[in-house]
Amino acid sequence: MVTEPGPAVPRHVAIVMDGNGRWANKRLMPRVVGHKFGVDALVNIIHASAARGIEYLTVFAFSSENWKRPQDEVSGLMNLVMVAVSKYLARMAEDGVRIRIIGDRSQVSEKVRAAWDHAETLTAGNRRITVSVAFNYGGRWDVVQACRRAMEAGLSPAELDEQVLSRYMSLSYAPDPDLFIRTGGEVRISNFLLWQTAYTELYFTDCLWPDFDERALDAALADYARRDRRFGRVKTDVDAGGQPRALPVAD
Ligand code: IPE
Ligand code: IPE
Ligand code: MG
């Protein structure tokens, strides 16, 4: 049987935006300048992703482990949240972008929380692309908070299965990522989406995040389009939505 390839454009792309510090170091500038240019790259990639028909974009902006960085870098990153929201939110809202934040909000300052709340509220009705910003996020934290909430909801051990737990994960509103991109040359997950990337295609590039432009995105998408997603099966057998399709029953 001739099978169709999966869809050329992934529905959900997840990105570890790494390499800002090295980008700045190469230019003899403070690391926080790299983060500032990183925000510009992100805004560009959000609009480019929407234009390419990507429905969900999830980006790693601040990990649970990034608190271990020098205090001035951490506060620089926190300040950047407020700057980015006031500078770019209006245009994103106009472009149909819905912003969601995933991560532990209880540990961030009131100011940062207010900026994220504002971004989510203002864009709640948009559906062109959903951009989930992982902030104070860790993949292990996500699994633990999902279990905790499931227990709080009174679920018995027998009621818990993969589908049920997925409803408590922070990306419960999105399909699992089709494509994971990490810039900056490191070949690791760094505690990003552990649960959700079970069958995600992985793509690593040496490009430093502030340099990641539309051409770099297209190179990643072209690489993805050549992948054969088998989901444990023997050969390509996915439907137009990228989901595994039941094999025809032989008679
Ligand atoms: C990624 O860039 C952004 C954050 C972790 C906030 P880095 O700051 O990790 O940049 P490098 O890896 O040191 O170059
Ligand atoms: C991952 O990058 C986190 C973000 C991009 C926000 P890191 O730079 O923190 O990852 P490691 O320390 O190299 O694993
Ligand atoms: Mg890094």
JSON list of N, CA and C and ligand atoms in Angstrom, two decimals, residues 17-22 31 66 69 182 186 188, ligand 3:
[
{"chain": "A", "resi": 17, "resn": "MET", "atom": "N", "xyz": [15.31, 28.24, 22.96]},
{"chain": "A", "resi": 17, "resn": "MET", "atom": "CA", "xyz": [15.97, 29.42, 22.36]},
{"chain": "A", "resi": 17, "resn": "MET", "atom": "C", "xyz": [17.31, 29.63, 23.07]},
{"chain": "A", "resi": 18, "resn": "ASP", "atom": "N", "xyz": [18.32, 28.89, 22.65]},
{"chain": "A", "resi": 18, "resn": "ASP", "atom": "CA", "xyz": [19.59, 28.93, 23.39]},
{"chain": "A", "resi": 18, "resn": "ASP", "atom": "C", "xyz": [20.68, 29.63, 22.57]},
{"chain": "A", "resi": 19, "resn": "GLY", "atom": "N", "xyz": [21.62, 30.25, 23.30]},
{"chain": "A", "resi": 19, "resn": "GLY", "atom": "CA", "xyz": [22.78, 30.87, 22.65]},
{"chain": "A", "resi": 19, "resn": "GLY", "atom": "C", "xyz": [22.83, 32.38, 22.74]},
{"chain": "A", "resi": 20, "resn": "ASN", "atom": "N", "xyz": [21.92, 32.98, 23.49]},
{"chain": "A", "resi": 20, "resn": "ASN", "atom": "CA", "xyz": [21.92, 34.45, 23.61]},
{"chain": "A", "resi": 20, "resn": "ASN", "atom": "C", "xyz": [23.21, 34.97, 24.25]},
{"chain": "A", "resi": 21, "resn": "GLY", "atom": "N", "xyz": [23.65, 34.29, 25.30]},
{"chain": "A", "resi": 21, "resn": "GLY", "atom": "CA", "xyz": [24.84, 34.74, 26.04]},
{"chain": "A", "resi": 21, "resn": "GLY", "atom": "C", "xyz": [26.07, 34.71, 25.15]},
{"chain": "A", "resi": 22, "resn": "ARG", "atom": "N", "xyz": [26.24, 33.59, 24.43]},
{"chain": "A", "resi": 22, "resn": "ARG", "atom": "CA", "xyz": [27.42, 33.47, 23.55]},
{"chain": "A", "resi": 22, "resn": "ARG", "atom": "C", "xyz": [27.35, 34.47, 22.40]},
{"chain": "A", "resi": 31, "resn": "ARG", "atom": "N", "xyz": [25.77, 39.79, 28.57]},
{"chain": "A", "resi": 31, "resn": "ARG", "atom": "CA", "xyz": [24.85, 38.71, 28.19]},
{"chain": "A", "resi": 31, "resn": "ARG", "atom": "C", "xyz": [23.42, 39.20, 28.02]},
{"chain": "A", "resi": 66, "resn": "ASN", "atom": "N", "xyz": [17.33, 28.19, 35.64]},
{"chain": "A", "resi": 66, "resn": "ASN", "atom": "CA", "xyz": [17.99, 29.45, 35.30]},
{"chain": "A", "resi": 66, "resn": "ASN", "atom": "C", "xyz": [18.10, 30.42, 36.49]},
{"chain": "A", "resi": 69, "resn": "ARG", "atom": "N", "xyz": [21.64, 31.37, 37.79]},
{"chain": "A", "resi": 69, "resn": "ARG", "atom": "CA", "xyz": [22.54, 32.31, 37.10]},
{"chain": "A", "resi": 69, "resn": "ARG", "atom": "C", "xyz": [22.83, 33.51, 38.00]},
{"chain": "A", "resi": 182, "resn": "ARG", "atom": "N", "xyz": [16.31, 23.08, 18.83]},
{"chain": "A", "resi": 182, "resn": "ARG", "atom": "CA", "xyz": [17.18, 23.72, 19.82]},
{"chain": "A", "resi": 182, "resn": "ARG", "atom": "C", "xyz": [18.28, 24.42, 19.08]},
{"chain": "A", "resi": 186, "resn": "GLU", "atom": "N", "xyz": [23.94, 23.00, 21.62]},
{"chain": "A", "resi": 186, "resn": "GLU", "atom": "CA", "xyz": [23.89, 21.92, 22.61]},
{"chain": "A", "resi": 186, "resn": "GLU", "atom": "C", "xyz": [22.87, 20.89, 22.16]},
{"chain": "A", "resi": 188, "resn": "ARG", "atom": "N", "xyz": [20.77, 18.66, 23.88]},
{"chain": "A", "resi": 188, "resn": "ARG", "atom": "CA", "xyz": [20.09, 18.15, 25.08]},
{"chain": "A", "resi": 188, "resn": "ARG", "atom": "C", "xyz": [18.74, 18.85, 25.24]},
{"chain": "B", "resi": 3, "resn": "MG", "atom": "MG", "xyz": [22.40, 28.37, 27.27]}
]
